[in-house]
């Protein structure tokens, strides 16, 4: 892909700041929201509203909408990404610190590498890649193992497993994206997927019984602000910045958000949410981030 040149440096810095710090802060916003709003319902409102806004904006610009076949692809990807990945993330954040959730989700590049080996067969399992994957899994073990005598409470394996399952869903969806028919416009493609994901999350929320006993009038201003932040900054502005960067910077540089976001999330959770920052969290986070750095740099050298 040929990158556009002469893009103003200030625009580049702002776009990187958005995908680094805004995306990193969304984990704490999710934690605030799910404390008062049922998790799947909160996720449904976030992605349906953001997807609808993005989709209508692109149609107003006279972008072509998805064909029926492309809608089928969007629905399948939305099931994996928004129901499988984000649904489990929102659910797990009711019970575990937001920073730890971000670290667990940072294993996505590891599972993406495995998807490229198993599904796409575009990458081979080298010694360096295997070592990076083992380091990342070691970080997960540090965060979950009660046998390790480290300061800090290990997170429940149930919620850790849910987050790992979510990371696998995202990685499989990323691999399938390269093979499935989707709109040429990334904005239309993402908007349609968010719309479909929002609808399915509403359905899942209803099936789970989240609407029973939920009264919007009891939700605090802070939780509503967290939801608004997730819709506007986390989804619409964050996605716009990401797409702009993809067209102006190398994928390797843009991909650095994968190991900056967990650090930002851990620090925000500690500073604003009083989340624990013991040796267990520090060692586990360091292992996962090192794994992501090794995996992304290995891909860049291919």
PDB file of N, CA and C in Angstrom, residues 105-134 136-137 167-176 178 258 291-300 302:
ATOM      1  N   UNK A 105      -6.699  -8.882  26.834  1.00  0.00           N
ATOM      2  CA  UNK A 105      -7.093  -8.679  25.440  1.00  0.00           C
ATOM      3  C   UNK A 105      -5.893  -8.369  24.549  1.00  0.00           C
ATOM      4  N   UNK A 106      -4.779  -7.992  25.164  1.00  0.00           N
ATOM      5  CA  UNK A 106      -3.568  -7.730  24.386  1.00  0.00           C
ATOM      6  C   UNK A 106      -2.957  -9.007  23.833  1.00  0.00           C
ATOM      7  N   UNK A 107      -3.515 -10.164  24.199  1.00  0.00           N
ATOM      8  CA  UNK A 107      -3.055 -11.430  23.613  1.00  0.00           C
ATOM      9  C   UNK A 107      -3.595 -11.626  22.206  1.00  0.00           C
ATOM     10  N   UNK A 108      -4.434 -10.705  21.737  1.00  0.00           N
ATOM     11  CA  UNK A 108      -5.018 -10.839  20.394  1.00  0.00           C
ATOM     12  C   UNK A 108      -3.952 -11.040  19.312  1.00  0.00           C
ATOM     13  N   UNK A 109      -2.845 -10.256  19.285  1.00  0.00           N
ATOM     14  CA  UNK A 109      -1.836 -10.499  18.247  1.00  0.00           C
ATOM     15  C   UNK A 109      -1.273 -11.915  18.267  1.00  0.00           C
ATOM     16  N   UNK A 110      -1.177 -12.520  19.456  1.00  0.00           N
ATOM     17  CA  UNK A 110      -0.694 -13.901  19.543  1.00  0.00           C
ATOM     18  C   UNK A 110      -1.654 -14.852  18.845  1.00  0.00           C
ATOM     19  N   UNK A 111      -2.938 -14.682  19.105  1.00  0.00           N
ATOM     20  CA  UNK A 111      -3.917 -15.554  18.459  1.00  0.00           C
ATOM     21  C   UNK A 111      -4.084 -15.213  16.979  1.00  0.00           C
ATOM     22  N   UNK A 112      -3.828 -13.955  16.612  1.00  0.00           N
ATOM     23  CA  UNK A 112      -3.850 -13.595  15.191  1.00  0.00           C
ATOM     24  C   UNK A 112      -2.715 -14.304  14.457  1.00  0.00           C
ATOM     25  N   UNK A 113      -1.548 -14.382  15.107  1.00  0.00           N
ATOM     26  CA  UNK A 113      -0.422 -15.094  14.508  1.00  0.00           C
ATOM     27  C   UNK A 113      -0.761 -16.574  14.331  1.00  0.00           C
ATOM     28  N   UNK A 114      -1.410 -17.163  15.338  1.00  0.00           N
ATOM     29  CA  UNK A 114      -1.829 -18.562  15.220  1.00  0.00           C
ATOM     30  C   UNK A 114      -2.867 -18.737  14.122  1.00  0.00           C
ATOM     31  N   UNK A 115      -3.757 -17.747  13.969  1.00  0.00           N
ATOM     32  CA  UNK A 115      -4.761 -17.813  12.902  1.00  0.00           C
ATOM     33  C   UNK A 115      -4.099 -17.782  11.530  1.00  0.00           C
ATOM     34  N   UNK A 116      -3.046 -16.976  11.395  1.00  0.00           N
ATOM     35  CA  UNK A 116      -2.334 -16.912  10.123  1.00  0.00           C
ATOM     36  C   UNK A 116      -1.628 -18.224   9.816  1.00  0.00           C
ATOM     37  N   UNK A 117      -1.211 -18.920  10.869  1.00  0.00           N
ATOM     38  CA  UNK A 117      -0.545 -20.212  10.676  1.00  0.00           C
ATOM     39  C   UNK A 117      -1.559 -21.304  10.347  1.00  0.00           C
ATOM     40  N   UNK A 118      -2.658 -21.354  11.096  1.00  0.00           N
ATOM     41  CA  UNK A 118      -3.621 -22.452  10.987  1.00  0.00           C
ATOM     42  C   UNK A 118      -4.664 -22.215   9.889  1.00  0.00           C
ATOM     43  N   UNK A 119      -5.243 -20.982   9.846  1.00  0.00           N
ATOM     44  CA  UNK A 119      -6.358 -20.705   8.925  1.00  0.00           C
ATOM     45  C   UNK A 119      -5.861 -20.216   7.564  1.00  0.00           C
ATOM     46  N   UNK A 120      -5.060 -19.136   7.583  1.00  0.00           N
ATOM     47  CA  UNK A 120      -4.614 -18.542   6.321  1.00  0.00           C
ATOM     48  C   UNK A 120      -3.405 -19.247   5.730  1.00  0.00           C
ATOM     49  N   UNK A 121      -2.605 -19.889   6.602  1.00  0.00           N
ATOM     50  CA  UNK A 121      -1.362 -20.546   6.186  1.00  0.00           C
ATOM     51  C   UNK A 121      -0.421 -19.578   5.472  1.00  0.00           C
ATOM     52  N   UNK A 122      -0.405 -18.338   5.963  1.00  0.00           N
ATOM     53  CA  UNK A 122       0.483 -17.320   5.396  1.00  0.00           C
ATOM     54  C   UNK A 122       1.723 -17.110   6.251  1.00  0.00           C
ATOM     55  N   UNK A 123       1.827 -17.819   7.346  1.00  0.00           N
ATOM     56  CA  UNK A 123       2.972 -17.666   8.233  1.00  0.00           C
ATOM     57  C   UNK A 123       3.360 -19.032   8.793  1.00  0.00           C
ATOM     58  N   UNK A 124       4.667 -19.213   9.028  1.00  0.00           N
ATOM     59  CA  UNK A 124       5.160 -20.469   9.586  1.00  0.00           C
ATOM     60  C   UNK A 124       5.528 -20.272  11.052  1.00  0.00           C
ATOM     61  N   UNK A 125       5.427 -21.346  11.813  1.00  0.00           N
ATOM     62  CA  UNK A 125       5.760 -21.289  13.237  1.00  0.00           C
ATOM     63  C   UNK A 125       7.266 -21.393  13.395  1.00  0.00           C
ATOM     64  N   UNK A 126       7.927 -20.231  13.476  1.00  0.00           N
ATOM     65  CA  UNK A 126       9.370 -20.186  13.674  1.00  0.00           C
ATOM     66  C   UNK A 126       9.703 -20.268  15.161  1.00  0.00           C
ATOM     67  N   UNK A 127      10.974 -20.439  15.458  1.00  0.00           N
ATOM     68  CA  UNK A 127      11.403 -20.491  16.856  1.00  0.00           C
ATOM     69  C   UNK A 127      11.117 -19.169  17.561  1.00  0.00           C
ATOM     70  N   UNK A 128      11.389 -18.056  16.871  1.00  0.00           N
ATOM     71  CA  UNK A 128      11.174 -16.734  17.483  1.00  0.00           C
ATOM     72  C   UNK A 128       9.694 -16.508  17.776  1.00  0.00           C
ATOM     73  N   UNK A 129       8.828 -16.918  16.840  1.00  0.00           N
ATOM     74  CA  UNK A 129       7.401 -16.738  17.043  1.00  0.00           C
ATOM     75  C   UNK A 129       6.901 -17.638  18.171  1.00  0.00           C
ATOM     76  N   UNK A 130       7.392 -18.869  18.203  1.00  0.00           N
ATOM     77  CA  UNK A 130       6.994 -19.787  19.272  1.00  0.00           C
ATOM     78  C   UNK A 130       7.410 -19.240  20.636  1.00  0.00           C
ATOM     79  N   UNK A 131       8.629 -18.667  20.709  1.00  0.00           N
ATOM     80  CA  UNK A 131       9.096 -18.092  21.970  1.00  0.00           C
ATOM     81  C   UNK A 131       8.215 -16.925  22.394  1.00  0.00           C
ATOM     82  N   UNK A 132       7.843 -16.086  21.420  1.00  0.00           N
ATOM     83  CA  UNK A 132       6.977 -14.939  21.730  1.00  0.00           C
ATOM     84  C   UNK A 132       5.611 -15.394  22.241  1.00  0.00           C
ATOM     85  N   UNK A 133       5.056 -16.423  21.616  1.00  0.00           N
ATOM     86  CA  UNK A 133       3.758 -16.950  22.046  1.00  0.00           C
ATOM     87  C   UNK A 133       3.842 -17.525  23.460  1.00  0.00           C
ATOM     88  N   UNK A 134       4.933 -18.226  23.762  1.00  0.00           N
ATOM     89  CA  UNK A 134       5.120 -18.807  25.096  1.00  0.00           C
ATOM     90  C   UNK A 134       5.260 -17.717  26.155  1.00  0.00           C
ATOM     91  N   UNK A 136       3.907 -14.732  26.020  1.00  0.00           N
ATOM     92  CA  UNK A 136       2.571 -14.181  26.226  1.00  0.00           C
ATOM     93  C   UNK A 136       1.706 -15.083  27.086  1.00  0.00           C
ATOM     94  N   UNK A 137       1.746 -16.388  26.820  1.00  0.00           N
ATOM     95  CA  UNK A 137       0.975 -17.322  27.636  1.00  0.00           C
ATOM     96  C   UNK A 137       1.509 -17.359  29.068  1.00  0.00           C
ATOM     97  N   UNK A 167     -10.548 -12.979  22.732  1.00  0.00           N
ATOM     98  CA  UNK A 167      -9.370 -12.686  21.908  1.00  0.00           C
ATOM     99  C   UNK A 167      -9.288 -13.641  20.726  1.00  0.00           C
ATOM    100  N   UNK A 168      -9.640 -14.901  20.951  1.00  0.00           N
ATOM    101  CA  UNK A 168      -9.639 -15.880  19.861  1.00  0.00           C
ATOM    102  C   UNK A 168     -10.699 -15.515  18.822  1.00  0.00           C
ATOM    103  N   UNK A 169     -11.884 -15.100  19.290  1.00  0.00           N
ATOM    104  CA  UNK A 169     -12.949 -14.676  18.359  1.00  0.00           C
ATOM    105  C   UNK A 169     -12.468 -13.535  17.469  1.00  0.00           C
ATOM    106  N   UNK A 170     -11.793 -12.549  18.079  1.00  0.00           N
ATOM    107  CA  UNK A 170     -11.286 -11.404  17.303  1.00  0.00           C
ATOM    108  C   UNK A 170     -10.263 -11.860  16.271  1.00  0.00           C
ATOM    109  N   UNK A 171      -9.349 -12.744  16.683  1.00  0.00           N
ATOM    110  CA  UNK A 171      -8.278 -13.178  15.777  1.00  0.00           C
ATOM    111  C   UNK A 171      -8.846 -13.990  14.612  1.00  0.00           C
ATOM    112  N   UNK A 172      -9.826 -14.844  14.887  1.00  0.00           N
ATOM    113  CA  UNK A 172     -10.461 -15.612  13.815  1.00  0.00           C
ATOM    114  C   UNK A 172     -11.179 -14.669  12.849  1.00  0.00           C
ATOM    115  N   UNK A 173     -11.873 -13.668  13.407  1.00  0.00           N
ATOM    116  CA  UNK A 173     -12.561 -12.686  12.564  1.00  0.00           C
ATOM    117  C   UNK A 173     -11.566 -11.927  11.690  1.00  0.00           C
ATOM    118  N   UNK A 174     -10.413 -11.577  12.257  1.00  0.00           N
ATOM    119  CA  UNK A 174      -9.390 -10.859  11.481  1.00  0.00           C
ATOM    120  C   UNK A 174      -8.892 -11.705  10.320  1.00  0.00           C
ATOM    121  N   UNK A 175      -8.743 -13.007  10.558  1.00  0.00           N
ATOM    122  CA  UNK A 175      -8.290 -13.901   9.493  1.00  0.00           C
ATOM    123  C   UNK A 175      -9.374 -14.050   8.424  1.00  0.00           C
ATOM    124  N   UNK A 176     -10.624 -14.200   8.860  1.00  0.00           N
ATOM    125  CA  UNK A 176     -11.728 -14.363   7.910  1.00  0.00           C
ATOM    126  C   UNK A 176     -11.958 -13.106   7.082  1.00  0.00           C
ATOM    127  N   UNK A 178      -9.974 -11.284   5.597  1.00  0.00           N
ATOM    128  CA  UNK A 178      -9.168 -11.271   4.380  1.00  0.00           C
ATOM    129  C   UNK A 178      -9.746 -12.166   3.283  1.00  0.00           C
ATOM    130  N   UNK A 258      -1.269  -1.735  19.949  1.00  0.00           N
ATOM    131  CA  UNK A 258      -1.570  -3.017  20.587  1.00  0.00           C
ATOM    132  C   UNK A 258      -0.802  -3.207  21.884  1.00  0.00           C
ATOM    133  N   UNK A 291       5.576 -10.066  24.524  1.00  0.00           N
ATOM    134  CA  UNK A 291       5.126 -11.011  23.507  1.00  0.00           C
ATOM    135  C   UNK A 291       4.561 -10.286  22.292  1.00  0.00           C
ATOM    136  N   UNK A 292       3.735  -9.261  22.528  1.00  0.00           N
ATOM    137  CA  UNK A 292       3.133  -8.506  21.422  1.00  0.00           C
ATOM    138  C   UNK A 292       4.213  -7.792  20.609  1.00  0.00           C
ATOM    139  N   UNK A 293       5.183  -7.187  21.292  1.00  0.00           N
ATOM    140  CA  UNK A 293       6.268  -6.484  20.595  1.00  0.00           C
ATOM    141  C   UNK A 293       7.040  -7.456  19.708  1.00  0.00           C
ATOM    142  N   UNK A 294       7.373  -8.626  20.239  1.00  0.00           N
ATOM    143  CA  UNK A 294       8.145  -9.612  19.473  1.00  0.00           C
ATOM    144  C   UNK A 294       7.348 -10.118  18.272  1.00  0.00           C
ATOM    145  N   UNK A 295       6.043 -10.330  18.457  1.00  0.00           N
ATOM    146  CA  UNK A 295       5.213 -10.830  17.357  1.00  0.00           C
ATOM    147  C   UNK A 295       5.074  -9.784  16.260  1.00  0.00           C
ATOM    148  N   UNK A 296       4.791  -8.536  16.637  1.00  0.00           N
ATOM    149  CA  UNK A 296       4.590  -7.493  15.629  1.00  0.00           C
ATOM    150  C   UNK A 296       5.881  -7.141  14.903  1.00  0.00           C
ATOM    151  N   UNK A 297       6.998  -7.122  15.608  1.00  0.00           N
ATOM    152  CA  UNK A 297       8.269  -6.834  14.936  1.00  0.00           C
ATOM    153  C   UNK A 297       8.682  -7.983  14.028  1.00  0.00           C
ATOM    154  N   UNK A 298       8.375  -9.220  14.419  1.00  0.00           N
ATOM    155  CA  UNK A 298       8.683 -10.374  13.577  1.00  0.00           C
ATOM    156  C   UNK A 298       7.893 -10.300  12.279  1.00  0.00           C
ATOM    157  N   UNK A 299       6.619  -9.886  12.358  1.00  0.00           N
ATOM    158  CA  UNK A 299       5.803  -9.736  11.149  1.00  0.00           C
ATOM    159  C   UNK A 299       6.344  -8.626  10.252  1.00  0.00           C
ATOM    160  N   UNK A 300       6.837  -7.555  10.889  1.00  0.00           N
ATOM    161  CA  UNK A 300       7.344  -6.427  10.104  1.00  0.00           C
ATOM    162  C   UNK A 300       8.586  -6.800   9.311  1.00  0.00           C
ATOM    163  N   UNK A 302       9.126  -9.698   7.920  1.00  0.00           N
ATOM    164  CA  UNK A 302       8.861 -10.709   6.892  1.00  0.00           C
ATOM    165  C   UNK A 302       9.050 -10.161   5.486  1.00  0.00           C
TER     166      UNK A 302
END
